[in-house]
Short mmCIF file of C-alpha atoms in Angstrom, two decimals:
data_model
loop_
_atom_site.label_atom_id
_atom_site.label_comp_id
_atom_site.label_asym_id
_atom_site.label_seq_id
_atom_site.Cartn_x
_atom_site.Cartn_y
_atom_site.Cartn_z
CA MET A 1 -19.03 -4.91 -4.18
CA ASN A 2 -19.97 -6.54 -0.87
CA PHE A 3 -16.85 -6.66 0.88
CA THR A 4 -19.12 -7.29 4.25
CA LYS A 5 -20.21 -10.85 2.29
CA ILE A 6 -16.66 -11.29 1.23
CA LEU A 7 -15.17 -10.81 4.74
CA ALA A 8 -17.67 -13.09 6.27
CA ASP A 9 -17.01 -15.45 3.86
CA GLN A 10 -13.03 -15.26 4.80
CA ARG A 11 -13.81 -15.40 7.85
CA VAL A 12 -15.19 -19.54 7.51
CA PHE A 13 -12.27 -20.36 5.25
CA PHE A 14 -10.27 -19.53 8.04
CA ASN A 15 -12.64 -21.08 10.52
CA SER A 16 -12.60 -24.37 8.51
CA GLN A 17 -8.36 -24.61 9.78
CA LYS A 18 -7.28 -25.47 5.98
CA THR A 19 -5.00 -22.48 5.66
CA LYS A 20 -2.96 -23.39 8.65
CA SER A 21 -2.30 -26.74 6.61
CA ILE A 22 1.41 -26.04 6.24
CA LYS A 23 1.12 -27.82 3.04
CA PHE A 24 -1.73 -25.72 1.59
CA ARG A 25 0.23 -22.88 2.30
CA LYS A 26 3.09 -24.07 0.69
CA MET A 27 0.46 -24.98 -2.53
CA TYR A 28 -0.88 -21.72 -2.52
CA LEU A 29 2.41 -20.00 -2.70
CA GLU A 30 3.94 -21.85 -5.76
CA LYS A 31 0.29 -21.21 -7.06
CA LEU A 32 1.09 -17.46 -6.87
CA ARG A 33 5.22 -17.93 -8.47
CA ASP A 34 3.60 -19.57 -10.97
CA LEU A 35 0.92 -17.17 -11.83
CA ILE A 36 3.96 -14.66 -11.44
CA ILE A 37 5.87 -15.58 -14.19
CA LYS A 38 3.26 -16.69 -16.60
CA ASN A 39 1.89 -12.82 -16.15
CA GLU A 40 5.49 -12.01 -16.33
CA GLU A 41 4.66 -10.16 -19.33
CA PHE A 42 1.25 -9.17 -18.89
CA LEU A 43 2.90 -7.20 -16.03
CA TYR A 44 4.77 -5.28 -17.63
CA GLU A 45 2.37 -3.63 -20.15
CA ALA A 46 0.15 -2.65 -17.32
CA ILE A 47 3.03 -0.95 -15.42
CA TYR A 48 4.30 0.46 -18.78
CA LYS A 49 1.25 2.30 -19.35
CA ASP A 50 1.03 3.71 -15.01
CA PHE A 51 4.24 5.23 -15.23
CA GLY A 52 6.37 4.29 -18.48
CA LYS A 53 8.62 1.98 -16.46
CA SER A 54 11.28 -0.42 -18.02
CA ARG A 55 11.45 -3.80 -18.30
CA PHE A 56 14.51 -4.20 -16.20
CA ASP A 57 12.90 -1.82 -13.26
CA THR A 58 10.41 -3.74 -13.28
CA TYR A 59 11.70 -6.74 -12.37
CA ASN A 60 14.93 -5.42 -10.55
CA THR A 61 12.30 -3.98 -8.27
CA GLU A 62 8.93 -4.80 -8.14
CA ILE A 63 8.93 -8.84 -9.61
CA SER A 64 11.91 -10.29 -8.27
CA PHE A 65 11.53 -9.43 -4.13
CA ILE A 66 7.94 -11.16 -4.95
CA LEU A 67 9.60 -13.44 -5.82
CA LYS A 68 12.47 -14.20 -3.87
CA ASP A 69 9.69 -13.64 -1.11
CA ILE A 70 7.62 -17.11 -2.10
CA GLU A 71 11.05 -18.83 -2.15
CA TYR A 72 12.06 -17.93 1.30
CA TYR A 73 8.92 -19.28 2.73
CA LEU A 74 9.24 -21.82 0.85
CA LYS A 75 11.95 -22.83 2.04
CA ASN A 76 11.96 -21.75 5.23
CA LEU A 77 8.18 -22.22 5.87
CA ASN A 78 8.36 -25.54 8.16
CA LEU A 79 11.06 -24.07 10.75
CA LEU A 80 9.56 -21.07 11.23
CA ALA A 81 5.98 -22.68 11.65
CA LYS A 82 7.55 -25.61 13.61
CA PRO A 83 6.02 -24.61 18.01
CA LYS A 84 10.19 -23.58 19.26
CA LYS A 85 10.45 -24.74 22.34
CA VAL A 86 12.36 -21.80 25.28
CA ARG A 87 13.23 -22.42 28.93
CA THR A 88 10.96 -23.81 31.58
CA ASN A 89 11.75 -21.35 35.38
CA LEU A 90 12.11 -23.31 37.82
CA ALA A 91 7.96 -22.23 39.76
CA ASN A 92 6.16 -24.66 36.68
CA GLN A 93 9.26 -27.41 37.30
CA LEU A 94 8.35 -30.64 36.20
CA GLY A 95 6.89 -28.93 32.82
CA LYS A 96 7.15 -28.04 29.13
CA SER A 97 7.07 -24.86 27.47
CA LYS A 98 6.44 -23.50 23.72
CA ILE A 99 6.06 -20.61 21.68
CA HIS A 100 3.32 -21.16 19.04
CA SER A 101 3.17 -19.18 16.01
CA GLU A 102 -0.63 -19.08 14.60
CA PRO A 103 -2.16 -16.81 12.22
CA LEU A 104 -4.52 -14.26 13.20
CA GLY A 105 -7.38 -14.82 10.82
CA CYS A 106 -8.75 -12.29 8.39
CA THR A 107 -6.19 -9.72 7.05
CA LEU A 108 -6.52 -6.42 5.29
CA VAL A 109 -3.35 -5.61 2.50
CA ILE A 110 -3.09 -2.12 1.47
CA GLY A 111 -0.75 -1.40 -1.13
CA ALA A 112 1.13 2.00 -2.56
CA TRP A 113 0.72 2.74 -6.06
CA ASN A 114 5.27 4.22 -6.33
CA TYR A 115 5.57 0.19 -6.42
CA PRO A 116 2.25 -0.92 -6.69
CA TYR A 117 2.87 -4.75 -6.92
CA GLN A 118 5.49 -5.29 -4.66
CA LEU A 119 3.93 -3.04 -1.47
CA SER A 120 0.87 -5.06 -2.33
CA LEU A 121 1.97 -8.87 -3.29
CA SER A 122 4.85 -9.05 -1.42
CA PRO A 123 2.74 -8.60 2.06
CA LEU A 124 0.03 -10.98 0.27
CA VAL A 125 2.92 -13.45 0.13
CA THR A 126 3.69 -12.73 3.96
CA SER A 127 0.15 -12.80 5.55
CA MET A 128 -0.14 -16.52 3.15
CA ALA A 129 3.32 -18.25 4.51
CA ALA A 130 1.69 -16.89 8.20
CA GLY A 131 -2.06 -19.08 7.18
CA ASN A 132 -4.07 -15.43 7.19
CA THR A 133 -6.90 -14.81 4.77
CA CYS A 134 -6.47 -11.85 2.00
CA ILE A 135 -8.43 -8.95 1.25
CA ILE A 136 -5.77 -6.33 -0.72
CA LYS A 137 -6.86 -3.78 -1.54
CA PRO A 138 -3.67 -2.30 -4.38
CA SER A 139 -3.66 2.07 -5.09
CA GLU A 140 -6.18 2.80 -7.69
CA VAL A 141 -3.09 6.01 -8.22
CA ALA A 142 -1.16 2.78 -10.24
CA GLU A 143 -4.62 2.00 -11.99
CA ASN A 144 -3.77 -0.15 -14.43
CA THR A 145 -1.55 -2.71 -12.35
CA MET A 146 -4.51 -2.14 -10.06
CA LYS A 147 -6.45 -4.16 -12.65
CA ALA A 148 -3.75 -6.62 -13.57
CA ILE A 149 -3.17 -7.94 -10.08
CA ALA A 150 -7.18 -7.76 -9.39
CA LYS A 151 -7.76 -10.34 -13.04
CA ILE A 152 -4.61 -12.60 -11.90
CA ILE A 153 -5.10 -13.15 -8.44
CA ASN A 154 -9.16 -12.58 -8.82
CA GLU A 155 -9.49 -15.16 -11.07
CA ASN A 156 -7.24 -17.51 -9.84
CA PHE A 157 -7.91 -17.81 -6.35
CA PRO A 158 -11.21 -18.57 -3.99
CA ASN A 159 -12.28 -15.23 -2.98
CA ASP A 160 -13.03 -16.74 0.32
CA TYR A 161 -9.70 -17.00 0.67
CA ILE A 162 -7.71 -14.30 -1.00
CA PHE A 163 -9.52 -11.14 -2.80
CA VAL A 164 -8.89 -8.30 -4.32
CA ALA A 165 -10.73 -5.61 -4.23
CA GLU A 166 -10.55 -2.52 -7.17
CA GLY A 167 -11.54 1.02 -5.99
CA GLY A 168 -10.64 4.25 -4.71
CA VAL A 169 -11.77 6.22 -1.94
CA GLU A 170 -15.21 5.64 -1.03
CA GLU A 171 -14.42 1.65 -1.94
CA ILE A 172 -11.53 1.41 0.88
CA THR A 173 -13.35 3.97 3.43
CA GLU A 174 -16.07 0.99 3.56
CA ILE A 175 -13.93 -1.77 3.98
CA LEU A 176 -11.95 0.19 6.60
CA LYS A 177 -15.34 -0.35 8.67
CA LEU A 178 -15.72 -4.08 8.55
CA LYS A 179 -13.64 -5.85 11.80
CA PHE A 180 -9.91 -7.50 10.29
CA ASP A 181 -7.41 -8.80 12.05
CA LYS A 182 -4.40 -7.79 10.89
CA ILE A 183 -4.40 -4.45 8.36
CA PHE A 184 -1.71 -3.77 6.44
CA PHE A 185 -0.94 -0.62 4.93
CA THR A 186 1.63 0.72 2.85
CA GLY A 187 1.54 4.58 2.14
CA SER A 188 1.27 8.53 3.00
CA THR A 189 1.80 9.06 6.56
CA LYS A 190 -1.66 11.25 5.99
CA VAL A 191 -3.37 7.72 5.07
CA GLY A 192 -1.46 5.71 7.21
CA GLN A 193 -3.57 8.10 10.56
CA ILE A 194 -7.04 7.46 9.07
CA VAL A 195 -6.29 3.78 8.63
CA TYR A 196 -4.68 4.11 12.32
CA GLU A 197 -8.10 5.39 13.81
CA ALA A 198 -10.66 3.17 11.78
CA ALA A 199 -8.48 0.05 13.14
CA ALA A 200 -8.44 1.40 16.35
CA LYS A 201 -12.71 1.54 16.46
CA ASN A 202 -11.73 -2.98 15.84
CA LEU A 203 -9.27 -3.31 18.23
CA THR A 204 -7.40 -4.47 14.88
CA PRO A 205 -3.52 -4.55 14.98
CA VAL A 206 -1.53 -2.67 12.77
CA THR A 207 1.15 -2.47 10.66
CA LEU A 208 1.97 0.94 9.09
CA GLU A 209 5.28 1.48 6.20
CA LEU A 210 5.26 5.07 5.53
CA GLY A 211 7.94 7.42 5.08
CA GLY A 212 9.53 10.68 6.12
CA LYS A 213 12.86 12.32 5.27
CA SER A 214 15.24 10.13 4.88
CA PRO A 215 19.69 11.40 5.19
CA ALA A 216 22.76 11.26 2.83
CA ILE A 217 25.12 11.83 4.68
CA VAL A 218 28.36 12.64 3.31
CA THR A 219 31.40 13.39 5.66
CA ALA A 220 34.68 14.48 4.22
CA ASN A 221 36.10 10.87 4.87
CA ALA A 222 33.57 9.53 1.80
CA ASP A 223 34.50 7.88 -1.68
CA PHE A 224 33.32 10.43 -3.17
CA GLU A 225 32.67 8.89 -6.45
CA VAL A 226 31.37 6.07 -4.56
CA ALA A 227 28.81 8.47 -2.76
CA ALA A 228 27.98 9.82 -5.97
CA LYS A 229 27.32 7.35 -8.31
CA ARG A 230 25.23 5.08 -5.17
CA ILE A 231 23.21 8.12 -4.35
CA VAL A 232 22.31 9.32 -7.98
CA TRP A 233 21.03 5.53 -8.38
CA GLY A 234 18.93 5.17 -5.37
CA LYS A 235 17.84 8.94 -5.60
CA PHE A 236 16.47 8.92 -9.09
CA LEU A 237 15.02 4.45 -9.48
CA ASN A 238 11.31 5.15 -10.63
CA ALA A 239 12.34 9.20 -10.57
CA GLY A 240 12.39 9.47 -7.01
CA GLN A 241 9.07 7.85 -6.30
CA THR A 242 10.88 5.60 -3.88
CA CYS A 243 9.82 5.86 0.04
CA VAL A 244 13.79 4.71 1.40
CA ALA A 245 15.17 7.04 -1.10
CA PRO A 246 17.46 9.78 -0.02
CA ASP A 247 14.96 13.21 -0.01
CA TYR A 248 18.00 15.23 1.14
CA ILE A 249 22.29 15.25 1.04
CA LEU A 250 23.40 16.49 4.06
CA VAL A 251 27.33 16.74 3.12
CA ASP A 252 31.26 18.58 4.77
CA GLU A 253 30.91 22.09 3.99
CA LYS A 254 34.63 21.67 3.47
CA VAL A 255 34.84 18.93 0.62
CA LYS A 256 30.85 20.84 -0.82
CA ASP A 257 32.52 21.56 -3.80
CA SER A 258 33.70 18.57 -4.55
CA PHE A 259 31.18 16.46 -3.79
CA LEU A 260 28.30 18.41 -5.45
CA ASP A 261 31.15 18.14 -9.02
CA THR A 262 31.31 14.36 -8.32
CA LEU A 263 26.77 14.42 -8.16
CA LYS A 264 26.17 16.30 -11.30
CA SER A 265 28.60 14.25 -13.43
CA TYR A 266 27.08 10.95 -12.54
CA ILE A 267 23.58 12.00 -13.28
CA GLN A 268 24.44 13.15 -16.37
CA LYS A 269 26.21 10.11 -17.11
CA PHE A 270 23.32 8.12 -16.22
CA ASN A 271 21.46 9.54 -18.69
CA TYR A 272 17.89 10.94 -17.30
CA GLN A 273 15.77 11.42 -20.50
CA PRO A 274 12.71 11.20 -20.42
CA ASP A 275 12.17 8.53 -22.90
CA SER A 276 14.94 6.24 -21.40
CA GLU A 277 14.31 3.40 -19.69
CA HIS A 278 15.95 3.53 -16.75
CA TYR A 279 13.77 6.73 -15.84
CA THR A 280 10.03 7.49 -15.55
CA LYS A 281 7.51 9.56 -15.50
CA ILE A 282 5.69 11.49 -12.62
CA ILE A 283 2.35 9.27 -11.99
CA ASN A 284 0.24 11.92 -12.40
CA GLN A 285 -0.30 15.80 -12.55
CA ARG A 286 -0.75 16.19 -9.22
CA ASN A 287 2.13 15.07 -7.94
CA PHE A 288 4.32 16.80 -10.80
CA GLU A 289 2.58 20.43 -9.69
CA ARG A 290 3.53 19.48 -6.17
CA LEU A 291 7.20 18.64 -6.93
CA VAL A 292 7.40 21.38 -10.04
CA ASN A 293 6.43 23.69 -6.37
CA PHE A 294 9.68 22.90 -4.81
CA ILE A 295 11.75 23.94 -7.47
CA GLU A 296 12.68 27.53 -6.43
CA LYS A 297 14.67 28.58 -10.09
CA ASP A 298 17.91 30.51 -7.78
CA LYS A 299 18.32 27.28 -5.89
CA ILE A 300 19.04 25.65 -8.58
CA TYR A 301 22.53 24.17 -9.20
CA PHE A 302 21.63 21.33 -11.35
CA GLY A 303 18.39 20.58 -13.42
CA GLY A 304 14.96 21.69 -12.83
CA ASN A 305 13.78 21.30 -16.40
CA HIS A 306 10.01 19.73 -16.23
CA ASP A 307 7.39 18.55 -19.18
CA SER A 308 4.17 18.77 -17.72
CA GLN A 309 3.03 16.68 -20.89
CA LYS A 310 5.33 13.54 -20.61
CA LEU A 311 5.01 14.28 -16.38
CA HIS A 312 9.23 14.42 -16.79
CA ILE A 313 11.25 16.18 -14.25
CA GLU A 314 14.41 16.13 -14.57
CA PRO A 315 17.01 15.23 -11.64
CA THR A 316 17.40 18.58 -9.71
CA ILE A 317 19.99 19.36 -7.57
CA LEU A 318 18.95 22.39 -5.27
CA HIS A 319 21.62 23.91 -3.49
CA PRO A 320 22.42 26.43 -0.75
CA ILE A 321 19.52 25.45 0.84
CA ASP A 322 18.63 25.70 4.49
CA TRP A 323 16.45 23.47 6.91
CA ASP A 324 13.95 26.48 6.88
CA ASP A 325 13.65 26.13 3.22
CA ALA A 326 9.70 24.97 1.44
CA VAL A 327 11.84 21.52 0.21
CA MET A 328 12.43 21.15 3.37
CA GLN A 329 9.18 20.56 5.28
CA GLU A 330 7.54 17.38 3.81
CA GLU A 331 8.87 14.09 2.28
CA ILE A 332 9.84 15.07 -1.30
CA PHE A 333 9.24 12.52 -3.55
CA GLY A 334 10.40 12.53 -6.61
CA PRO A 335 13.84 14.12 -8.87
CA ILE A 336 14.48 16.55 -6.75
CA LEU A 337 17.13 16.22 -4.23
CA PRO A 338 18.32 19.88 -1.22
CA VAL A 339 22.05 19.52 -0.82
CA LEU A 340 22.81 21.22 2.82
CA THR A 341 25.86 21.75 4.35
CA PHE A 342 27.56 20.84 8.09
CA ASN A 343 30.12 21.79 9.65
CA ASN A 344 30.15 18.55 12.41
CA LEU A 345 28.76 15.92 12.22
CA ASN A 346 27.74 15.63 16.37
CA GLU A 347 25.76 18.86 15.58
CA ALA A 348 25.08 17.38 12.00
CA LEU A 349 23.61 13.76 13.93
CA LEU A 350 21.62 16.03 16.11
CA LYS A 351 19.92 18.48 13.85
CA ILE A 352 18.68 15.62 12.21
CA SER A 353 17.40 13.54 15.82
CA GLU A 354 15.39 17.05 16.26
CA LYS A 355 12.98 16.34 13.33
CA GLU A 356 10.82 13.40 12.39
CA LYS A 357 12.09 10.06 13.44
CA PRO A 358 13.23 8.81 9.01
CA LEU A 359 12.42 5.55 7.68
CA ALA A 360 15.78 5.63 6.43
CA ALA A 361 19.16 7.05 7.01
CA TYR A 362 22.22 7.12 5.00
CA LEU A 363 26.04 7.52 5.80
CA PHE A 364 29.28 7.57 3.84
CA THR A 365 32.71 7.45 5.19
CA ASN A 366 35.10 5.63 5.67
CA ASN A 367 36.52 6.50 9.38
CA SER A 368 34.77 3.92 12.02
CA GLU A 369 33.68 6.96 15.00
CA GLU A 370 31.44 7.92 12.75
CA LYS A 371 30.49 4.90 12.23
CA GLU A 372 28.89 4.25 15.50
CA SER A 373 27.83 8.09 16.08
CA PHE A 374 25.51 7.41 13.13
CA THR A 375 24.07 3.99 14.57
CA SER A 376 23.76 5.16 17.73
CA LYS A 377 22.81 9.16 17.42
CA ILE A 378 19.87 9.13 15.17
CA SER A 379 16.77 6.58 15.39
CA PHE A 380 15.21 5.65 11.99
CA GLY A 381 14.22 3.01 10.06
CA GLY A 382 16.43 0.81 8.38
CA GLY A 383 19.77 2.57 6.74
CA CYS A 384 23.33 1.69 5.57
CA ILE A 385 26.12 3.22 5.84
CA ASN A 386 28.38 3.47 2.09
CA ASP A 387 24.70 2.49 0.15
CA VAL A 388 21.73 3.45 -0.63
CA VAL A 389 17.91 1.30 -0.58
CA MET A 390 19.48 -1.76 -0.78
CA HIS A 391 18.80 -2.42 2.83
CA LEU A 392 15.92 -3.92 1.22
CA SER A 393 17.07 -6.82 -0.50
CA ASN A 394 18.42 -8.22 2.54
CA GLU A 395 15.91 -10.62 3.60
CA ASN A 396 17.45 -11.33 6.71
CA LEU A 397 17.03 -7.45 8.39
CA PRO A 398 14.01 -6.62 9.10
CA PHE A 399 12.38 -3.54 6.93
CA GLY A 400 9.98 -0.57 8.90
CA GLY A 401 9.70 1.37 10.30
CA VAL A 402 9.86 4.03 13.83
CA GLY A 403 7.34 6.84 15.38
CA ASN A 404 5.76 9.10 12.64
CA SER A 405 8.04 6.51 9.72
CA GLY A 406 5.92 3.60 10.66
CA ILE A 407 4.77 0.99 13.12
CA GLY A 408 6.15 -2.67 12.69
CA ASN A 409 8.44 -4.39 9.69
CA TYR A 410 8.23 -7.35 7.71
CA HIS A 411 10.20 -9.01 5.25
CA GLY A 412 11.90 -12.21 5.16
CA LYS A 413 10.91 -13.62 9.44
CA PHE A 414 10.23 -10.27 10.74
CA GLY A 415 7.26 -10.73 8.51
CA PHE A 416 5.81 -13.70 9.28
CA ASP A 417 6.26 -12.67 12.83
CA THR A 418 4.06 -9.61 11.88
CA PHE A 419 1.29 -11.55 10.92
CA SER A 420 1.10 -14.79 13.49
CA HIS A 421 -0.03 -14.41 17.21
CA LYS A 422 3.19 -16.45 19.63
CA LYS A 423 0.84 -18.27 21.60
CA SER A 424 2.60 -19.36 24.93
CA VAL A 425 1.60 -22.93 26.01
CA LEU A 426 3.30 -24.96 29.77
CA GLU A 427 3.05 -28.57 29.99
CA ARG A 428 2.87 -29.71 33.14
CA VAL A 429 2.95 -33.35 34.22
CA THR A 430 0.58 -34.57 36.46
CA TRP A 431 2.29 -36.23 38.90
CA GLY A 432 4.99 -34.76 41.75
CA GLU A 433 3.87 -31.47 42.74
CA PRO A 434 4.64 -30.05 45.72
CA ASP A 435 1.31 -27.91 47.65
CA LEU A 436 3.20 -24.15 47.92
CA LYS A 437 1.40 -22.96 46.09
CA TYR A 438 -2.17 -23.95 47.68
CA PRO A 439 -4.59 -23.32 51.25
CA PRO A 440 -3.21 -23.05 53.80
CA TYR A 441 -0.35 -20.32 53.72
CA THR A 442 2.64 -20.48 55.99
CA GLU A 443 5.54 -18.81 57.06
CA LYS A 444 7.48 -22.20 55.39
CA LYS A 445 5.72 -21.79 52.46
CA MET A 446 6.36 -17.98 51.48
CA THR A 447 10.26 -18.89 52.87
CA TRP A 448 10.24 -21.45 49.61
CA ILE A 449 7.85 -18.82 47.56
CA LYS A 450 10.42 -15.95 48.25
CA LYS A 451 13.67 -18.93 46.94
CA LEU A 452 10.73 -20.23 43.72
CA LEU A 453 10.11 -17.12 42.54
#
């Protein structure tokens, strides 16, 4: 595939100014929406081959996000794209100032395998809404969904506007040599570093949606039933292959036994069997083996069973665990949940703050002081108090990381801004201008300049 030519064609198309039309953007957003709805069963079949993922979970965690994003931009695009009036300072009177949102140009979206539809198509939707062209590179790890995305897009959209590139490392390596106006990447920190380095050679701005070890803190003031139920759901959704899933739990030592018992009861209640609709398999053998190596027999509090043929790992709680254990040295990204304890919340928060900043963090408590400590003392991309994962579903909240967990954010208005350049324009009248800024300079002019500036 000649990616150089595809990008060159997209550059010509972008320079035709067609994508700057709001009518054009809405027309193709509606077309994408209609294609997703029309091909819903096809999308379900493809992702089932990759994950064994149910129609319910695929719609709930993937397709609904994309459709909601499209509807958001169809409803709000006129307002988002409208130039924003801002105050004009005294020195520039008489004049008016505006900020224009203009598309960046030719963009590249690199998707991730764990939510292959959402993490490829939601950034695409945002790029389209902002008026850009786009090349999408879905992850080849979820091969069937990659092919499904390519078929739907490449057979229905002009390649010089939107194009899906199939392939693996060789193809993405070639693509990253090209000069884009924006790169949007979702995936691991390790690969994110490679993308960032490649982009730097062309001074291409990059948004990196990465990951990290996202903590869930449970204090003695928490509702244990709610905490356990929501943590179990969020952790074992997609078999733990979720970038914002709770990576580990920190629970108050005083209530540890009671909470662990409640946690175990909800895992049993939700019945995560190998062939159950609400539980997926591990994506491939390599990831399966990596995860199994985390399960030390003497650390198993609950679960631990696994089947290499079915790529199934039973929801597993590890306890007791300390910070030096192997499972605490990297993001788990699977159905293994280490549980640590603390005696003092502030000390626990300090310990978290000494680590790399996580993509998400969660606190379960009904104590207002503990809530304040949580939000003010640790840095994280985004999170919840008394829930997990659900902050992603609010398009009014930006989604993104900080530090090692990412650069930049998106969703709703924030995504539109990510794929736009904010162009400042000052317009002044052509009459009535004092000559203060022009030579010759005098002390009197200097006095006025000090007052104005």
